[in-house]
PDB file of N, CA and C in Angstrom:
ATOM      1  N   MET K  15      40.740 -90.906 -97.845  1.00  0.00           N
ATOM      2  CA  MET K  15      39.824 -90.305 -96.956  1.00  0.00           C
ATOM      3  C   MET K  15      40.470 -90.445 -95.226  1.00  0.00           C
ATOM      4  N   GLU K  16      40.375 -89.282 -94.849  1.00  0.00           N
ATOM      5  CA  GLU K  16      40.849 -89.386 -93.388  1.00  0.00           C
ATOM      6  C   GLU K  16      39.810 -88.802 -92.507  1.00  0.00           C
ATOM      7  N   ILE K  17      39.355 -89.556 -91.359  1.00  0.00           N
ATOM      8  CA  ILE K  17      38.319 -89.010 -90.437  1.00  0.00           C
ATOM      9  C   ILE K  17      39.030 -89.085 -89.169  1.00  0.00           C
ATOM     10  N   THR K  18      38.838 -87.921 -88.547  1.00  0.00           N
ATOM     11  CA  THR K  18      39.324 -87.516 -87.095  1.00  0.00           C
ATOM     12  C   THR K  18      38.141 -87.278 -86.029  1.00  0.00           C
ATOM     13  N   PHE K  19      38.024 -87.864 -85.045  1.00  0.00           N
ATOM     14  CA  PHE K  19      37.013 -87.741 -83.989  1.00  0.00           C
ATOM     15  C   PHE K  19      37.530 -87.048 -83.000  1.00  0.00           C
ATOM     16  N   TYR K  20      36.924 -85.758 -82.802  1.00  0.00           N
ATOM     17  CA  TYR K  20      37.364 -84.895 -81.812  1.00  0.00           C
ATOM     18  C   TYR K  20      36.261 -84.989 -80.494  1.00  0.00           C
ATOM     19  N   GLY K  21      35.284 -85.719 -80.492  1.00  0.00           N
ATOM     20  CA  GLY K  21      34.308 -85.796 -79.423  1.00  0.00           C
ATOM     21  C   GLY K  21      33.397 -86.998 -79.784  1.00  0.00           C
ATOM     22  N   VAL K  22      32.864 -88.131 -78.958  1.00  0.00           N
ATOM     23  CA  VAL K  22      32.141 -88.946 -79.345  1.00  0.00           C
ATOM     24  C   VAL K  22      31.159 -89.088 -78.049  1.00  0.00           C
ATOM     25  N   ARG K  23      30.939 -88.088 -77.186  1.00  0.00           N
ATOM     26  CA  ARG K  23      30.245 -88.383 -75.987  1.00  0.00           C
ATOM     27  C   ARG K  23      28.670 -88.154 -75.859  1.00  0.00           C
ATOM     28  N   GLY K  24      27.991 -87.950 -77.285  1.00  0.00           N
ATOM     29  CA  GLY K  24      26.650 -87.752 -77.221  1.00  0.00           C
ATOM     30  C   GLY K  24      26.425 -86.280 -76.969  1.00  0.00           C
ATOM     31  N   SER K  25      25.438 -85.691 -76.210  1.00  0.00           N
ATOM     32  CA  SER K  25      24.909 -84.490 -76.030  1.00  0.00           C
ATOM     33  C   SER K  25      25.235 -83.730 -74.843  1.00  0.00           C
ATOM     34  N   ILE K  26      25.938 -84.537 -74.011  1.00  0.00           N
ATOM     35  CA  ILE K  26      26.577 -83.890 -72.557  1.00  0.00           C
ATOM     36  C   ILE K  26      27.878 -84.025 -72.380  1.00  0.00           C
ATOM     37  N   PRO K  27      28.988 -82.948 -72.415  1.00  0.00           N
ATOM     38  CA  PRO K  27      30.062 -83.302 -72.482  1.00  0.00           C
ATOM     39  C   PRO K  27      30.404 -83.872 -70.872  1.00  0.00           C
ATOM     40  N   THR K  28      31.575 -84.670 -70.634  1.00  0.00           N
ATOM     41  CA  THR K  28      31.554 -85.433 -69.461  1.00  0.00           C
ATOM     42  C   THR K  28      33.128 -85.352 -69.104  1.00  0.00           C
ATOM     43  N   PRO K  29      33.671 -84.198 -68.740  1.00  0.00           N
ATOM     44  CA  PRO K  29      34.936 -84.093 -68.539  1.00  0.00           C
ATOM     45  C   PRO K  29      35.108 -84.668 -67.026  1.00  0.00           C
ATOM     46  N   GLY K  30      36.322 -85.355 -66.869  1.00  0.00           N
ATOM     47  CA  GLY K  30      36.797 -85.934 -65.364  1.00  0.00           C
ATOM     48  C   GLY K  30      37.712 -87.194 -65.616  1.00  0.00           C
ATOM     49  N   PRO K  31      38.252 -87.666 -64.365  1.00  0.00           N
ATOM     50  CA  PRO K  31      39.303 -88.708 -64.582  1.00  0.00           C
ATOM     51  C   PRO K  31      39.082 -89.865 -65.020  1.00  0.00           C
ATOM     52  N   GLU K  32      37.723 -90.164 -65.277  1.00  0.00           N
ATOM     53  CA  GLU K  32      37.234 -91.445 -65.914  1.00  0.00           C
ATOM     54  C   GLU K  32      37.162 -91.185 -67.090  1.00  0.00           C
ATOM     55  N   THR K  33      37.162 -90.119 -67.929  1.00  0.00           N
ATOM     56  CA  THR K  33      37.210 -90.023 -69.368  1.00  0.00           C
ATOM     57  C   THR K  33      38.567 -89.569 -69.959  1.00  0.00           C
ATOM     58  N   ILE K  34      39.780 -89.833 -69.108  1.00  0.00           N
ATOM     59  CA  ILE K  34      40.868 -89.092 -69.639  1.00  0.00           C
ATOM     60  C   ILE K  34      41.218 -89.824 -70.795  1.00  0.00           C
ATOM     61  N   LYS K  35      40.928 -91.158 -70.885  1.00  0.00           N
ATOM     62  CA  LYS K  35      41.518 -92.233 -71.952  1.00  0.00           C
ATOM     63  C   LYS K  35      40.977 -91.682 -73.306  1.00  0.00           C
ATOM     64  N   TYR K  36      39.558 -91.738 -73.205  1.00  0.00           N
ATOM     65  CA  TYR K  36      38.843 -91.461 -74.385  1.00  0.00           C
ATOM     66  C   TYR K  36      38.045 -89.915 -74.601  1.00  0.00           C
ATOM     67  N   GLY K  37      38.268 -89.342 -73.743  1.00  0.00           N
ATOM     68  CA  GLY K  37      37.716 -87.977 -73.716  1.00  0.00           C
ATOM     69  C   GLY K  37      36.494 -87.611 -73.147  1.00  0.00           C
ATOM     70  N   GLY K  38      35.994 -86.522 -73.081  1.00  0.00           N
ATOM     71  CA  GLY K  38      34.656 -86.072 -72.615  1.00  0.00           C
ATOM     72  C   GLY K  38      33.941 -85.152 -73.527  1.00  0.00           C
ATOM     73  N   ASN K  39      34.456 -84.893 -74.800  1.00  0.00           N
ATOM     74  CA  ASN K  39      33.827 -83.982 -75.501  1.00  0.00           C
ATOM     75  C   ASN K  39      32.677 -84.452 -76.199  1.00  0.00           C
ATOM     76  N   THR K  40      31.592 -83.579 -76.487  1.00  0.00           N
ATOM     77  CA  THR K  40      30.602 -83.939 -77.328  1.00  0.00           C
ATOM     78  C   THR K  40      31.115 -84.180 -79.072  1.00  0.00           C
ATOM     79  N   THR K  41      30.274 -84.507 -79.653  1.00  0.00           N
ATOM     80  CA  THR K  41      30.500 -84.937 -81.101  1.00  0.00           C
ATOM     81  C   THR K  41      31.175 -83.618 -81.879  1.00  0.00           C
ATOM     82  N   SER K  42      32.195 -84.018 -82.455  1.00  0.00           N
ATOM     83  CA  SER K  42      32.783 -83.208 -83.493  1.00  0.00           C
ATOM     84  C   SER K  42      33.458 -83.961 -84.340  1.00  0.00           C
ATOM     85  N   ILE K  43      33.476 -83.922 -85.650  1.00  0.00           N
ATOM     86  CA  ILE K  43      34.248 -85.022 -86.409  1.00  0.00           C
ATOM     87  C   ILE K  43      34.838 -84.110 -87.745  1.00  0.00           C
ATOM     88  N   LEU K  44      36.120 -84.142 -88.010  1.00  0.00           N
ATOM     89  CA  LEU K  44      36.685 -83.662 -89.209  1.00  0.00           C
ATOM     90  C   LEU K  44      37.076 -84.490 -90.225  1.00  0.00           C
ATOM     91  N   VAL K  45      36.448 -84.472 -91.449  1.00  0.00           N
ATOM     92  CA  VAL K  45      36.519 -85.325 -92.637  1.00  0.00           C
ATOM     93  C   VAL K  45      37.507 -84.692 -93.662  1.00  0.00           C
ATOM     94  N   GLU K  46      38.765 -85.136 -94.150  1.00  0.00           N
ATOM     95  CA  GLU K  46      39.396 -84.832 -95.122  1.00  0.00           C
ATOM     96  C   GLU K  46      39.382 -85.680 -96.296  1.00  0.00           C
ATOM     97  N   ASP K  47      38.884 -85.318 -97.435  1.00  0.00           N
ATOM     98  CA  ASP K  47      39.047 -86.429 -98.609  1.00  0.00           C
ATOM     99  C   ASP K  47      40.110 -86.239 -99.491  1.00  0.00           C
ATOM    100  N   GLN K  48      40.260 -87.187-100.374  1.00  0.00           N
ATOM    101  CA  GLN K  48      41.515 -87.296-101.407  1.00  0.00           C
ATOM    102  C   GLN K  48      42.155 -86.090-101.743  1.00  0.00           C
ATOM    103  N   ALA K  49      41.261 -85.282-102.121  1.00  0.00           N
ATOM    104  CA  ALA K  49      41.361 -84.067-102.914  1.00  0.00           C
ATOM    105  C   ALA K  49      41.892 -82.973-101.892  1.00  0.00           C
ATOM    106  N   GLY K  50      41.785 -83.192-100.492  1.00  0.00           N
ATOM    107  CA  GLY K  50      42.182 -82.022 -99.677  1.00  0.00           C
ATOM    108  C   GLY K  50      41.200 -81.289 -99.136  1.00  0.00           C
ATOM    109  N   ASN K  51      39.783 -81.579 -99.535  1.00  0.00           N
ATOM    110  CA  ASN K  51      38.615 -80.712 -98.893  1.00  0.00           C
ATOM    111  C   ASN K  51      38.482 -81.268 -97.483  1.00  0.00           C
ATOM    112  N   PHE K  52      37.951 -80.379 -96.824  1.00  0.00           N
ATOM    113  CA  PHE K  52      37.491 -80.644 -95.389  1.00  0.00           C
ATOM    114  C   PHE K  52      36.167 -80.272 -95.018  1.00  0.00           C
ATOM    115  N   LEU K  53      35.653 -81.133 -94.264  1.00  0.00           N
ATOM    116  CA  LEU K  53      33.849 -81.121 -93.708  1.00  0.00           C
ATOM    117  C   LEU K  53      34.154 -81.276 -92.483  1.00  0.00           C
ATOM    118  N   ILE K  54      33.705 -80.608 -91.657  1.00  0.00           N
ATOM    119  CA  ILE K  54      33.281 -80.840 -90.007  1.00  0.00           C
ATOM    120  C   ILE K  54      31.982 -80.974 -90.072  1.00  0.00           C
ATOM    121  N   LEU K  55      31.857 -82.114 -89.495  1.00  0.00           N
ATOM    122  CA  LEU K  55      30.563 -82.927 -89.033  1.00  0.00           C
ATOM    123  C   LEU K  55      30.290 -82.553 -87.584  1.00  0.00           C
ATOM    124  N   ASP K  56      29.236 -81.679 -87.194  1.00  0.00           N
ATOM    125  CA  ASP K  56      28.693 -81.240 -85.786  1.00  0.00           C
ATOM    126  C   ASP K  56      29.784 -80.636 -85.339  1.00  0.00           C
ATOM    127  N   ALA K  57      29.475 -79.560 -84.329  1.00  0.00           N
ATOM    128  CA  ALA K  57      30.284 -78.594 -83.834  1.00  0.00           C
ATOM    129  C   ALA K  57      29.954 -78.790 -82.277  1.00  0.00           C
ATOM    130  N   GLY K  58      30.026 -79.880 -81.723  1.00  0.00           N
ATOM    131  CA  GLY K  58      30.009 -79.871 -80.273  1.00  0.00           C
ATOM    132  C   GLY K  58      31.167 -79.549 -79.478  1.00  0.00           C
ATOM    133  N   THR K  59      31.427 -79.848 -78.147  1.00  0.00           N
ATOM    134  CA  THR K  59      32.402 -79.321 -77.394  1.00  0.00           C
ATOM    135  C   THR K  59      33.955 -79.704 -78.141  1.00  0.00           C
ATOM    136  N   GLY K  60      33.906 -80.785 -78.973  1.00  0.00           N
ATOM    137  CA  GLY K  60      35.093 -81.145 -79.516  1.00  0.00           C
ATOM    138  C   GLY K  60      35.541 -80.252 -80.567  1.00  0.00           C
ATOM    139  N   ILE K  61      34.888 -79.063 -80.915  1.00  0.00           N
ATOM    140  CA  ILE K  61      35.270 -78.317 -81.800  1.00  0.00           C
ATOM    141  C   ILE K  61      36.539 -77.412 -81.533  1.00  0.00           C
ATOM    142  N   ARG K  62      36.513 -77.245 -80.144  1.00  0.00           N
ATOM    143  CA  ARG K  62      37.437 -76.397 -79.415  1.00  0.00           C
ATOM    144  C   ARG K  62      39.032 -77.036 -80.049  1.00  0.00           C
ATOM    145  N   LYS K  63      39.160 -78.309 -79.744  1.00  0.00           N
ATOM    146  CA  LYS K  63      40.369 -78.804 -80.222  1.00  0.00           C
ATOM    147  C   LYS K  63      40.488 -79.051 -81.494  1.00  0.00           C
ATOM    148  N   LEU K  64      39.479 -79.401 -82.444  1.00  0.00           N
ATOM    149  CA  LEU K  64      39.581 -79.340 -83.687  1.00  0.00           C
ATOM    150  C   LEU K  64      39.938 -78.054 -84.259  1.00  0.00           C
ATOM    151  N   GLY K  65      39.541 -76.978 -83.675  1.00  0.00           N
ATOM    152  CA  GLY K  65      40.005 -75.432 -84.373  1.00  0.00           C
ATOM    153  C   GLY K  65      41.350 -75.202 -84.031  1.00  0.00           C
ATOM    154  N   ILE K  66      41.834 -75.612 -83.013  1.00  0.00           N
ATOM    155  CA  ILE K  66      43.259 -75.501 -82.657  1.00  0.00           C
ATOM    156  C   ILE K  66      44.283 -76.525 -83.768  1.00  0.00           C
ATOM    157  N   ASP K  67      43.727 -77.501 -84.092  1.00  0.00           N
ATOM    158  CA  ASP K  67      44.282 -78.583 -84.932  1.00  0.00           C
ATOM    159  C   ASP K  67      44.420 -77.905 -86.616  1.00  0.00           C
ATOM    160  N   ILE K  68      43.403 -77.201 -86.815  1.00  0.00           N
ATOM    161  CA  ILE K  68      43.145 -76.671 -88.230  1.00  0.00           C
ATOM    162  C   ILE K  68      43.689 -75.169 -88.523  1.00  0.00           C
ATOM    163  N   GLN K  69      43.980 -74.675 -87.538  1.00  0.00           N
ATOM    164  CA  GLN K  69      44.417 -73.170 -87.533  1.00  0.00           C
ATOM    165  C   GLN K  69      45.395 -72.807 -88.943  1.00  0.00           C
ATOM    166  N   GLY K  70      46.128 -73.630 -89.052  1.00  0.00           N
ATOM    167  CA  GLY K  70      47.216 -73.326 -90.457  1.00  0.00           C
ATOM    168  C   GLY K  70      46.431 -73.750 -91.797  1.00  0.00           C
ATOM    169  N   ILE K  71      45.324 -74.218 -91.877  1.00  0.00           N
ATOM    170  CA  ILE K  71      44.735 -74.638 -93.108  1.00  0.00           C
ATOM    171  C   ILE K  71      44.074 -73.485 -93.758  1.00  0.00           C
ATOM    172  N   LYS K  72      44.589 -73.268 -95.059  1.00  0.00           N
ATOM    173  CA  LYS K  72      44.184 -72.217 -95.912  1.00  0.00           C
ATOM    174  C   LYS K  72      42.933 -72.478 -96.775  1.00  0.00           C
ATOM    175  N   GLU K  73      42.362 -73.502 -97.071  1.00  0.00           N
ATOM    176  CA  GLU K  73      41.360 -74.042 -97.955  1.00  0.00           C
ATOM    177  C   GLU K  73      40.160 -73.765 -97.037  1.00  0.00           C
ATOM    178  N   GLU K  74      39.099 -73.517 -97.914  1.00  0.00           N
ATOM    179  CA  GLU K  74      37.750 -73.587 -97.395  1.00  0.00           C
ATOM    180  C   GLU K  74      37.505 -74.692 -96.460  1.00  0.00           C
ATOM    181  N   ILE K  75      36.971 -74.531 -95.343  1.00  0.00           N
ATOM    182  CA  ILE K  75      36.200 -75.747 -94.370  1.00  0.00           C
ATOM    183  C   ILE K  75      34.963 -75.624 -94.248  1.00  0.00           C
ATOM    184  N   TYR K  76      34.076 -76.700 -94.412  1.00  0.00           N
ATOM    185  CA  TYR K  76      32.512 -76.549 -94.495  1.00  0.00           C
ATOM    186  C   TYR K  76      32.199 -77.307 -93.207  1.00  0.00           C
ATOM    187  N   ILE K  77      31.156 -76.582 -92.616  1.00  0.00           N
ATOM    188  CA  ILE K  77      30.442 -77.321 -91.345  1.00  0.00           C
ATOM    189  C   ILE K  77      29.012 -77.659 -91.801  1.00  0.00           C
ATOM    190  N   LEU K  78      28.682 -78.944 -91.501  1.00  0.00           N
ATOM    191  CA  LEU K  78      27.538 -79.569 -91.654  1.00  0.00           C
ATOM    192  C   LEU K  78      26.863 -79.929 -90.376  1.00  0.00           C
TER     193      LEU K  78
END
């Protein structure tokens, strides 16, 4: 199982120089299991980068 965090900043995005290292996006998490199934947990502002990264995936992707 692989879990990728695209945002972990709670409910308010916080862009700025002080958040460059860890990012300022709100919660968005991509989970891929051993069978290659994908699940998105939350669709905060991190969903933008997540969407760019999954553009080539042909399988269904579920959002919870």
